[in-house]
PDB file of C-alpha atoms in Angstrom:
ATOM      1  CA  MET T   1       7.567  40.714  33.908  1.00 84.00           C
ATOM      2  CA  ARG T   2       8.632  37.134  34.793  1.00 89.00           C
ATOM      3  CA  ILE T   3      11.735  37.321  32.602  1.00 93.00           C
ATOM      4  CA  ASN T   4      13.808  34.171  33.088  1.00 94.00           C
ATOM      5  CA  ALA T   5      16.623  34.700  30.568  1.00 96.00           C
ATOM      6  CA  VAL T   6      18.564  37.641  29.168  1.00 97.00           C
ATOM      7  CA  PHE T   7      20.582  37.785  25.951  1.00 97.00           C
ATOM      8  CA  LEU T   8      23.313  40.215  27.030  1.00 98.00           C
ATOM      9  CA  GLN T   9      25.311  41.858  24.245  1.00 97.00           C
ATOM     10  CA  ALA T  10      29.001  41.133  24.787  1.00 98.00           C
ATOM     11  CA  PHE T  11      30.107  43.230  21.818  1.00 98.00           C
ATOM     12  CA  ALA T  12      29.883  46.904  20.842  1.00 97.00           C
ATOM     13  CA  ASP T  13      28.878  48.268  17.449  1.00 94.00           C
ATOM     14  CA  PRO T  14      28.852  52.065  17.941  1.00 92.00           C
ATOM     15  CA  ASP T  15      28.797  52.866  14.214  1.00 89.00           C
ATOM     16  CA  GLY T  16      25.818  50.574  13.655  1.00 88.00           C
ATOM     17  CA  ASP T  17      27.247  48.733  10.651  1.00 87.00           C
ATOM     18  CA  GLY T  18      26.526  45.310  12.146  1.00 86.00           C
ATOM     19  CA  ASN T  19      30.140  44.367  12.814  1.00 93.00           C
ATOM     20  CA  ALA T  20      31.720  44.163  16.263  1.00 96.00           C
ATOM     21  CA  ASP T  21      34.130  47.090  16.644  1.00 95.00           C
ATOM     22  CA  ALA T  22      34.908  46.439  20.313  1.00 97.00           C
ATOM     23  CA  LEU T  23      34.059  44.017  23.108  1.00 98.00           C
ATOM     24  CA  TYR T  24      32.871  44.349  26.714  1.00 98.00           C
ATOM     25  CA  PHE T  25      35.489  41.941  28.092  1.00 98.00           C
ATOM     26  CA  PRO T  26      39.300  41.606  27.952  1.00 98.00           C
ATOM     27  CA  ASN T  27      40.542  39.962  24.756  1.00 98.00           C
ATOM     28  CA  PRO T  28      43.656  39.969  22.538  1.00 96.00           C
ATOM     29  CA  VAL T  29      41.983  41.114  19.299  1.00 95.00           C
ATOM     30  CA  LEU T  30      39.552  44.040  19.560  1.00 97.00           C
ATOM     31  CA  PRO T  31      39.459  47.141  21.772  1.00 96.00           C
ATOM     32  CA  VAL T  32      37.659  46.826  25.113  1.00 97.00           C
ATOM     33  CA  ARG T  33      34.949  49.475  25.020  1.00 97.00           C
ATOM     34  CA  ASP T  34      34.451  48.938  28.746  1.00 97.00           C
ATOM     35  CA  ASP T  35      35.050  45.860  30.887  1.00 97.00           C
ATOM     36  CA  LEU T  36      31.355  45.638  31.794  1.00 97.00           C
ATOM     37  CA  PHE T  37      30.067  42.273  30.670  1.00 98.00           C
ATOM     38  CA  ASN T  38      31.193  40.236  33.662  1.00 98.00           C
ATOM     39  CA  ARG T  39      29.801  42.689  36.234  1.00 98.00           C
ATOM     40  CA  VAL T  40      26.447  43.125  34.490  1.00 98.00           C
ATOM     41  CA  SER T  41      26.047  39.380  33.945  1.00 98.00           C
ATOM     42  CA  TRP T  42      26.831  38.660  37.602  1.00 97.00           C
ATOM     43  CA  GLN T  43      24.387  41.312  38.807  1.00 97.00           C
ATOM     44  CA  LEU T  44      21.619  40.042  36.544  1.00 97.00           C
ATOM     45  CA  GLU T  45      22.078  36.492  37.753  1.00 95.00           C
ATOM     46  CA  LYS T  46      22.415  37.240  41.464  1.00 96.00           C
ATOM     47  CA  ARG T  47      19.990  40.158  41.838  1.00 95.00           C
ATOM     48  CA  ALA T  48      17.412  39.476  39.133  1.00 94.00           C
ATOM     49  CA  GLY T  49      17.646  35.676  39.211  1.00 95.00           C
ATOM     50  CA  VAL T  50      17.826  35.279  35.441  1.00 97.00           C
ATOM     51  CA  THR T  51      19.867  33.037  33.174  1.00 97.00           C
ATOM     52  CA  VAL T  52      22.375  35.107  31.169  1.00 98.00           C
ATOM     53  CA  TYR T  53      23.383  34.234  27.609  1.00 98.00           C
ATOM     54  CA  ALA T  54      26.404  35.996  26.108  1.00 98.00           C
ATOM     55  CA  TRP T  55      25.156  37.362  22.782  1.00 98.00           C
ATOM     56  CA  MET T  56      28.147  37.083  20.447  1.00 98.00           C
ATOM     57  CA  PRO T  57      28.999  37.481  16.761  1.00 98.00           C
ATOM     58  CA  VAL T  58      30.189  34.300  15.128  1.00 98.00           C
ATOM     59  CA  ALA T  59      32.497  35.799  12.507  1.00 98.00           C
ATOM     60  CA  SER T  60      31.795  39.534  12.003  1.00 97.00           C
ATOM     61  CA  PHE T  61      34.633  40.965  14.055  1.00 97.00           C
ATOM     62  CA  ASP T  62      35.853  44.261  12.610  1.00 93.00           C
ATOM     63  CA  THR T  63      39.584  43.654  12.373  1.00 90.00           C
ATOM     64  CA  ASP T  64      41.806  45.965  10.372  1.00 78.00           C
ATOM     65  CA  GLY T  65      41.042  46.129   6.655  1.00 73.00           C
ATOM     66  CA  THR T  66      44.141  44.263   5.564  1.00 89.00           C
ATOM     67  CA  PHE T  67      43.260  41.190   7.606  1.00 94.00           C
ATOM     68  CA  PHE T  68      39.711  41.098   6.256  1.00 94.00           C
ATOM     69  CA  GLU T  69      40.885  41.419   2.646  1.00 93.00           C
ATOM     70  CA  GLU T  70      42.976  38.269   3.010  1.00 95.00           C
ATOM     71  CA  HIS T  71      41.009  36.236   5.542  1.00 96.00           C
ATOM     72  CA  GLY T  72      37.381  37.335   5.073  1.00 96.00           C
ATOM     73  CA  VAL T  73      34.464  35.622   3.343  1.00 97.00           C
ATOM     74  CA  GLN T  74      34.654  35.979  -0.441  1.00 96.00           C
ATOM     75  CA  ARG T  75      31.797  36.052  -2.924  1.00 95.00           C
ATOM     76  CA  ASP T  76      31.579  35.330  -6.634  1.00 93.00           C
ATOM     77  CA  GLY T  77      29.607  37.967  -8.532  1.00 82.00           C
ATOM     78  CA  ASN T  78      29.667  40.116 -11.647  1.00 79.00           C
ATOM     79  CA  GLU T  79      33.051  41.521 -10.640  1.00 80.00           C
ATOM     80  CA  GLY T  80      34.576  38.082 -10.031  1.00 85.00           C
ATOM     81  CA  ILE T  81      35.651  36.730  -6.673  1.00 90.00           C
ATOM     82  CA  VAL T  82      35.993  39.586  -4.176  1.00 92.00           C
ATOM     83  CA  PRO T  83      35.756  40.110  -0.387  1.00 89.00           C
ATOM     84  CA  ALA T  84      32.106  40.006   0.734  1.00 91.00           C
ATOM     85  CA  ARG T  85      31.527  43.539   1.990  1.00 82.00           C
ATOM     86  CA  ILE T  86      27.728  43.484   1.695  1.00 80.00           C
ATOM     87  CA  ASP T  87      26.043  43.481   5.122  1.00 83.00           C
ATOM     88  CA  TYR T  88      28.247  41.680   7.653  1.00 92.00           C
ATOM     89  CA  ARG T  89      31.996  41.602   7.021  1.00 94.00           C
ATOM     90  CA  ARG T  90      32.560  38.051   8.194  1.00 96.00           C
ATOM     91  CA  LEU T  91      35.903  36.358   8.582  1.00 97.00           C
ATOM     92  CA  SER T  92      36.056  33.056   6.738  1.00 98.00           C
ATOM     93  CA  ILE T  93      35.461  30.093   9.041  1.00 98.00           C
ATOM     94  CA  PHE T  94      37.519  27.964   6.636  1.00 98.00           C
ATOM     95  CA  ASP T  95      40.640  30.130   6.936  1.00 98.00           C
ATOM     96  CA  PRO T  96      43.025  28.910   9.693  1.00 98.00           C
ATOM     97  CA  GLU T  97      44.110  32.402  10.745  1.00 97.00           C
ATOM     98  CA  SER T  98      40.506  33.567  11.042  1.00 98.00           C
ATOM     99  CA  VAL T  99      39.645  30.492  13.090  1.00 98.00           C
ATOM    100  CA  ALA T 100      42.588  31.157  15.413  1.00 98.00           C
ATOM    101  CA  LEU T 101      41.598  34.813  15.843  1.00 98.00           C
ATOM    102  CA  ILE T 102      37.941  34.065  16.619  1.00 98.00           C
ATOM    103  CA  SER T 103      38.939  31.194  18.895  1.00 98.00           C
ATOM    104  CA  SER T 104      41.075  33.571  20.962  1.00 98.00           C
ATOM    105  CA  ILE T 105      38.054  35.856  21.440  1.00 98.00           C
ATOM    106  CA  TYR T 106      35.799  33.020  22.597  1.00 98.00           C
ATOM    107  CA  THR T 107      38.504  31.656  24.884  1.00 98.00           C
ATOM    108  CA  SER T 108      38.801  35.098  26.475  1.00 98.00           C
ATOM    109  CA  LEU T 109      35.031  35.333  26.925  1.00 98.00           C
ATOM    110  CA  GLY T 110      35.002  32.013  28.771  1.00 98.00           C
ATOM    111  CA  LYS T 111      38.063  32.847  30.831  1.00 97.00           C
ATOM    112  CA  TYR T 112      37.218  36.348  32.015  1.00 97.00           C
ATOM    113  CA  THR T 113      33.430  36.443  32.331  1.00 97.00           C
ATOM    114  CA  HIS T 114      30.571  34.685  34.105  1.00 95.00           C
ATOM    115  CA  PHE T 115      27.495  33.551  32.155  1.00 97.00           C
ATOM    116  CA  ASP T 116      25.189  30.582  31.615  1.00 97.00           C
ATOM    117  CA  GLY T 117      24.902  30.277  27.843  1.00 98.00           C
ATOM    118  CA  VAL T 118      25.880  31.701  24.473  1.00 98.00           C
ATOM    119  CA  LEU T 119      23.653  33.138  21.727  1.00 98.00           C
ATOM    120  CA  PHE T 120      25.329  32.907  18.312  1.00 98.00           C
ATOM    121  CA  HIS T 121      24.428  36.059  16.370  1.00 97.00           C
ATOM    122  CA  ASP T 122      22.687  36.251  12.975  1.00 96.00           C
ATOM    123  CA  ASP T 123      25.964  36.854  11.108  1.00 97.00           C
ATOM    124  CA  ALA T 124      26.414  33.062  10.765  1.00 98.00           C
ATOM    125  CA  TYR T 125      25.254  32.734   7.162  1.00 97.00           C
ATOM    126  CA  PHE T 126      26.554  32.336   3.616  1.00 97.00           C
ATOM    127  CA  SER T 127      24.635  33.556   0.590  1.00 96.00           C
ATOM    128  CA  ASP T 128      24.420  31.309  -2.461  1.00 95.00           C
ATOM    129  CA  PHE T 129      27.454  33.215  -3.823  1.00 96.00           C
ATOM    130  CA  GLU T 130      29.657  32.641  -0.712  1.00 96.00           C
ATOM    131  CA  ASP T 131      32.147  31.461   0.622  1.00 95.00           C
ATOM    132  CA  MET T 132      34.670  31.425  -2.224  1.00 96.00           C
ATOM    133  CA  HIS T 133      37.759  31.947  -0.075  1.00 97.00           C
ATOM    134  CA  PRO T 134      40.636  29.716  -1.296  1.00 96.00           C
ATOM    135  CA  ALA T 135      40.590  27.809   1.998  1.00 97.00           C
ATOM    136  CA  ALA T 136      36.849  27.211   1.556  1.00 97.00           C
ATOM    137  CA  LEU T 137      37.345  25.894  -1.986  1.00 96.00           C
ATOM    138  CA  GLN T 138      40.023  23.557  -0.704  1.00 96.00           C
ATOM    139  CA  TYR T 139      37.656  22.302   2.007  1.00 97.00           C
ATOM    140  CA  TYR T 140      34.900  21.634  -0.525  1.00 97.00           C
ATOM    141  CA  LYS T 141      37.355  19.555  -2.548  1.00 96.00           C
ATOM    142  CA  THR T 142      38.066  17.356   0.465  1.00 96.00           C
ATOM    143  CA  GLN T 143      34.309  16.780   0.685  1.00 95.00           C
ATOM    144  CA  GLY T 144      34.005  15.801  -2.964  1.00 94.00           C
ATOM    145  CA  ILE T 145      32.766  19.117  -4.381  1.00 93.00           C
ATOM    146  CA  ASN T 146      35.170  20.610  -6.909  1.00 90.00           C
ATOM    147  CA  PHE T 147      34.376  23.839  -8.771  1.00 89.00           C
ATOM    148  CA  GLN T 148      35.887  27.219  -9.614  1.00 85.00           C
ATOM    149  CA  THR T 149      32.871  29.513 -10.124  1.00 89.00           C
ATOM    150  CA  VAL T 150      29.458  29.793  -8.494  1.00 93.00           C
ATOM    151  CA  SER T 151      27.781  29.607 -11.906  1.00 92.00           C
ATOM    152  CA  GLU T 152      28.856  25.955 -12.073  1.00 91.00           C
ATOM    153  CA  ILE T 153      26.939  25.310  -8.845  1.00 93.00           C
ATOM    154  CA  HIS T 154      23.859  27.315  -9.862  1.00 93.00           C
ATOM    155  CA  GLN T 155      23.490  25.266 -13.032  1.00 93.00           C
ATOM    156  CA  ASP T 156      23.278  21.975 -11.113  1.00 93.00           C
ATOM    157  CA  GLU T 157      20.489  21.708  -8.520  1.00 94.00           C
ATOM    158  CA  SER T 158      21.901  18.515  -7.018  1.00 94.00           C
ATOM    159  CA  LEU T 159      25.327  20.127  -6.609  1.00 94.00           C
ATOM    160  CA  MET T 160      23.711  23.227  -5.092  1.00 95.00           C
ATOM    161  CA  ARG T 161      21.937  21.037  -2.504  1.00 96.00           C
ATOM    162  CA  ARG T 162      25.189  19.302  -1.561  1.00 96.00           C
ATOM    163  CA  TRP T 163      27.044  22.638  -1.338  1.00 97.00           C
ATOM    164  CA  THR T 164      24.307  24.160   0.797  1.00 97.00           C
ATOM    165  CA  ASP T 165      24.280  21.197   3.189  1.00 97.00           C
ATOM    166  CA  LEU T 166      28.058  21.378   3.442  1.00 97.00           C
ATOM    167  CA  LYS T 167      27.943  25.061   4.380  1.00 98.00           C
ATOM    168  CA  VAL T 168      25.101  24.547   6.882  1.00 98.00           C
ATOM    169  CA  ASP T 169      27.163  21.844   8.581  1.00 98.00           C
ATOM    170  CA  ALA T 170      30.282  24.021   8.475  1.00 98.00           C
ATOM    171  CA  TRP T 171      28.571  26.762  10.507  1.00 98.00           C
ATOM    172  CA  ASN T 172      27.270  24.217  12.999  1.00 98.00           C
ATOM    173  CA  ASP T 173      30.689  22.618  13.350  1.00 97.00           C
ATOM    174  CA  PHE T 174      32.356  26.010  13.755  1.00 98.00           C
ATOM    175  CA  THR T 175      29.999  27.093  16.534  1.00 98.00           C
ATOM    176  CA  ASP T 176      30.689  23.718  18.166  1.00 97.00           C
ATOM    177  CA  GLN T 177      34.382  24.617  18.188  1.00 98.00           C
ATOM    178  CA  MET T 178      33.664  27.982  19.790  1.00 98.00           C
ATOM    179  CA  THR T 179      31.402  26.324  22.380  1.00 98.00           C
ATOM    180  CA  GLU T 180      34.231  23.968  23.301  1.00 98.00           C
ATOM    181  CA  HIS T 181      36.514  26.970  23.928  1.00 98.00           C
ATOM    182  CA  LEU T 182      33.882  28.345  26.301  1.00 98.00           C
ATOM    183  CA  ARG T 183      33.361  24.991  28.020  1.00 97.00           C
ATOM    184  CA  LEU T 184      36.998  24.862  29.027  1.00 97.00           C
ATOM    185  CA  PHE T 185      35.908  27.412  31.638  1.00 96.00           C
ATOM    186  CA  ARG T 186      32.084  27.107  31.600  1.00 94.00           C
ATOM    187  CA  PRO T 187      31.407  23.363  31.148  1.00 96.00           C
ATOM    188  CA  SER T 188      27.629  23.557  31.603  1.00 96.00           C
ATOM    189  CA  ILE T 189      26.737  26.453  29.298  1.00 95.00           C
ATOM    190  CA  LYS T 190      23.735  26.232  26.989  1.00 97.00           C
ATOM    191  CA  THR T 191      23.724  27.224  23.316  1.00 98.00           C
ATOM    192  CA  ALA T 192      21.287  29.224  21.188  1.00 98.00           C
ATOM    193  CA  ARG T 193      21.519  30.233  17.540  1.00 98.00           C
ATOM    194  CA  ASN T 194      19.844  33.047  15.611  1.00 98.00           C
ATOM    195  CA  LEU T 195      18.110  32.029  12.375  1.00 97.00           C
ATOM    196  CA  TYR T 196      16.349  34.166   9.790  1.00 97.00           C
ATOM    197  CA  ALA T 197      12.593  33.644   9.599  1.00 96.00           C
ATOM    198  CA  SER T 198      12.596  33.135   5.834  1.00 95.00           C
ATOM    199  CA  VAL T 199      14.574  29.921   6.327  1.00 96.00           C
ATOM    200  CA  VAL T 200      11.479  28.555   8.081  1.00 96.00           C
ATOM    201  CA  MET T 201       8.810  30.131   5.881  1.00 95.00           C
ATOM    202  CA  ASN T 202      10.428  29.433   2.516  1.00 93.00           C
ATOM    203  CA  PRO T 203      12.448  26.191   2.146  1.00 89.00           C
ATOM    204  CA  GLU T 204      14.186  27.645  -0.944  1.00 93.00           C
ATOM    205  CA  SER T 205      15.914  30.212   1.244  1.00 95.00           C
ATOM    206  CA  GLU T 206      18.076  27.581   2.958  1.00 96.00           C
ATOM    207  CA  LYS T 207      20.497  27.938   0.055  1.00 95.00           C
ATOM    208  CA  TRP T 208      20.358  31.756   0.277  1.00 96.00           C
ATOM    209  CA  PHE T 209      21.514  31.711   3.912  1.00 97.00           C
ATOM    210  CA  ALA T 210      23.114  28.256   4.448  1.00 97.00           C
ATOM    211  CA  GLN T 211      20.844  27.855   7.482  1.00 97.00           C
ATOM    212  CA  SER T 212      18.488  25.011   8.390  1.00 96.00           C
ATOM    213  CA  LEU T 213      15.862  24.898  11.132  1.00 96.00           C
ATOM    214  CA  MET T 214      15.884  21.097  11.396  1.00 95.00           C
ATOM    215  CA  LYS T 215      19.657  20.830  11.651  1.00 96.00           C
ATOM    216  CA  SER T 216      19.805  23.709  14.127  1.00 97.00           C
ATOM    217  CA  ILE T 217      17.141  22.168  16.361  1.00 96.00           C
ATOM    218  CA  GLN T 218      19.257  19.018  16.522  1.00 94.00           C
ATOM    219  CA  HIS T 219      22.400  21.020  17.206  1.00 94.00           C
ATOM    220  CA  TYR T 220      21.620  23.746  19.758  1.00 97.00           C
ATOM    221  CA  ASP T 221      19.661  23.911  22.986  1.00 97.00           C
ATOM    222  CA  HIS T 222      17.503  26.655  21.458  1.00 97.00           C
ATOM    223  CA  VAL T 223      16.927  28.278  18.096  1.00 98.00           C
ATOM    224  CA  ALA T 224      16.139  32.005  18.260  1.00 98.00           C
ATOM    225  CA  LEU T 225      14.037  32.946  15.236  1.00 97.00           C
ATOM    226  CA  MET T 226      14.118  36.585  14.198  1.00 97.00           C
ATOM    227  CA  ALA T 227      10.382  37.307  14.204  1.00 97.00           C
ATOM    228  CA  MET T 228      10.761  40.756  12.662  1.00 96.00           C
ATOM    229  CA  PRO T 229       8.014  41.497  10.112  1.00 96.00           C
ATOM    230  CA  TYR T 230       9.026  45.124   9.561  1.00 95.00           C
ATOM    231  CA  MET T 231      12.582  44.120   8.711  1.00 92.00           C
ATOM    232  CA  GLU T 232      11.052  41.629   6.247  1.00 91.00           C
ATOM    233  CA  ASN T 233       8.773  44.363   4.780  1.00 93.00           C
ATOM    234  CA  ALA T 234       5.693  42.266   5.525  1.00 94.00           C
ATOM    235  CA  ALA T 235       2.476  43.760   4.129  1.00 95.00           C
ATOM    236  CA  ASP T 236       0.516  42.536   7.172  1.00 97.00           C
ATOM    237  CA  PRO T 237       2.854  42.172  10.194  1.00 96.00           C
ATOM    238  CA  GLU T 238       0.316  40.367  12.402  1.00 96.00           C
ATOM    239  CA  GLU T 239      -0.555  37.862   9.693  1.00 97.00           C
ATOM    240  CA  TRP T 240       3.165  37.361   9.007  1.00 97.00           C
ATOM    241  CA  LEU T 241       3.773  36.475  12.672  1.00 97.00           C
ATOM    242  CA  ILE T 242       0.876  34.013  12.615  1.00 97.00           C
ATOM    243  CA  ASP T 243       2.297  32.417   9.463  1.00 97.00           C
ATOM    244  CA  LEU T 244       5.745  32.132  11.059  1.00 97.00           C
ATOM    245  CA  HIS T 245       4.345  30.441  14.150  1.00 96.00           C
ATOM    246  CA  SER T 246       2.284  28.080  11.988  1.00 96.00           C
ATOM    247  CA  ALA T 247       5.315  27.184   9.880  1.00 96.00           C
ATOM    248  CA  VAL T 248       7.332  26.277  12.981  1.00 96.00           C
ATOM    249  CA  ASN T 249       4.426  24.245  14.342  1.00 95.00           C
ATOM    250  CA  ASN T 250       3.996  22.400  11.045  1.00 94.00           C
ATOM    251  CA  ILE T 251       7.676  21.480  10.935  1.00 93.00           C
ATOM    252  CA  LEU T 252       8.373  20.722  14.593  1.00 93.00           C
ATOM    253  CA  GLY T 253       5.034  20.350  16.341  1.00 91.00           C
ATOM    254  CA  ASP T 254       4.887  21.460  19.962  1.00 88.00           C
ATOM    255  CA  THR T 255       8.409  22.403  21.087  1.00 91.00           C
ATOM    256  CA  ASP T 256      10.065  24.568  23.710  1.00 92.00           C
ATOM    257  CA  LYS T 257      13.325  24.767  21.757  1.00 96.00           C
ATOM    258  CA  VAL T 258      12.243  27.687  19.553  1.00 97.00           C
ATOM    259  CA  ILE T 259      12.441  31.258  20.833  1.00 96.00           C
ATOM    260  CA  PHE T 260      10.716  34.034  18.884  1.00 96.00           C
ATOM    261  CA  GLU T 261      12.727  37.256  18.956  1.00 96.00           C
ATOM    262  CA  LEU T 262      10.145  39.981  18.445  1.00 94.00           C
ATOM    263  CA  GLN T 263      11.040  43.202  16.690  1.00 88.00           C
TER     264      GLN T 263
END
C-alpha cells in the first residue's frame, strides 16, 4: 500500500468517551493498559520501514474527578462558570498543576519509547465560552484582556478577535512546551496537529474552536485535517471533500504540509 507513516495511538480509551483513561507506556499519572507502544513502534519502523508518530492527547487525560473539578477547563454558560464536561474533559493549559501533570506524561513518552514524531490530538480546542479557569483569566489580564463573563467578549467583535488569537497562540505555545519535553530524548522528532475541517471551510469557526490553519501551518511540520464528512453530517460527502480540498488550495496553494485524515 506504500504507507510511509503511521499515527500510532499511545493512549487507551476503552469506554469511548474521548478521554485517555490509560496509556501504552510507563508514566507517573495514568494506568498503563499495556506497555506496548515502544515495541510496536520499533517493529513498525524496523520491519515495515515507516515513520511512526505518537498520537497523543494534548489535555484530555482522565484524572480523578477531584483534580478535573479544580484544574480542568471551565466554561461560562447559562449555569455560570462550571467545569467543561461537554465532549473532551480537558485539563486547563493555563493551570500550573495541569501543566506539570501533562508535562510529566510527555517526558515519560520521550524517555521510555522510540518514535519519530508526535501527532497532537483533536482535543486541543477552546469553544467561544472557554477557558474561564481562574488561571486563564489571570493570563488574559497579563495580555491586556480583562473581563469577568463571556457575554462581555461576545458583545465586542474586536475583543472576541483578540481573545481568539490569544487562545490559538496559547495552544500552539503549549504544544511547543510538550515538544520540548520530548526533544530532551528525541531531538529530531517532527510535529503534526489535528484541526477540525470547519476551521478551514468557515473562517467564523476559528473563534468556536480557537484553531487557525494559517498559524498551524507556520507552527507544525504537518497539519492533519479531519476530513470526515459523516461526522460533519454533510448532505453530499463527496462534494464536501472536494470543497475541503478546494478551501485548503485557495488558502495555501500547493503544499505538502497538509494531511487529510479520511473517515
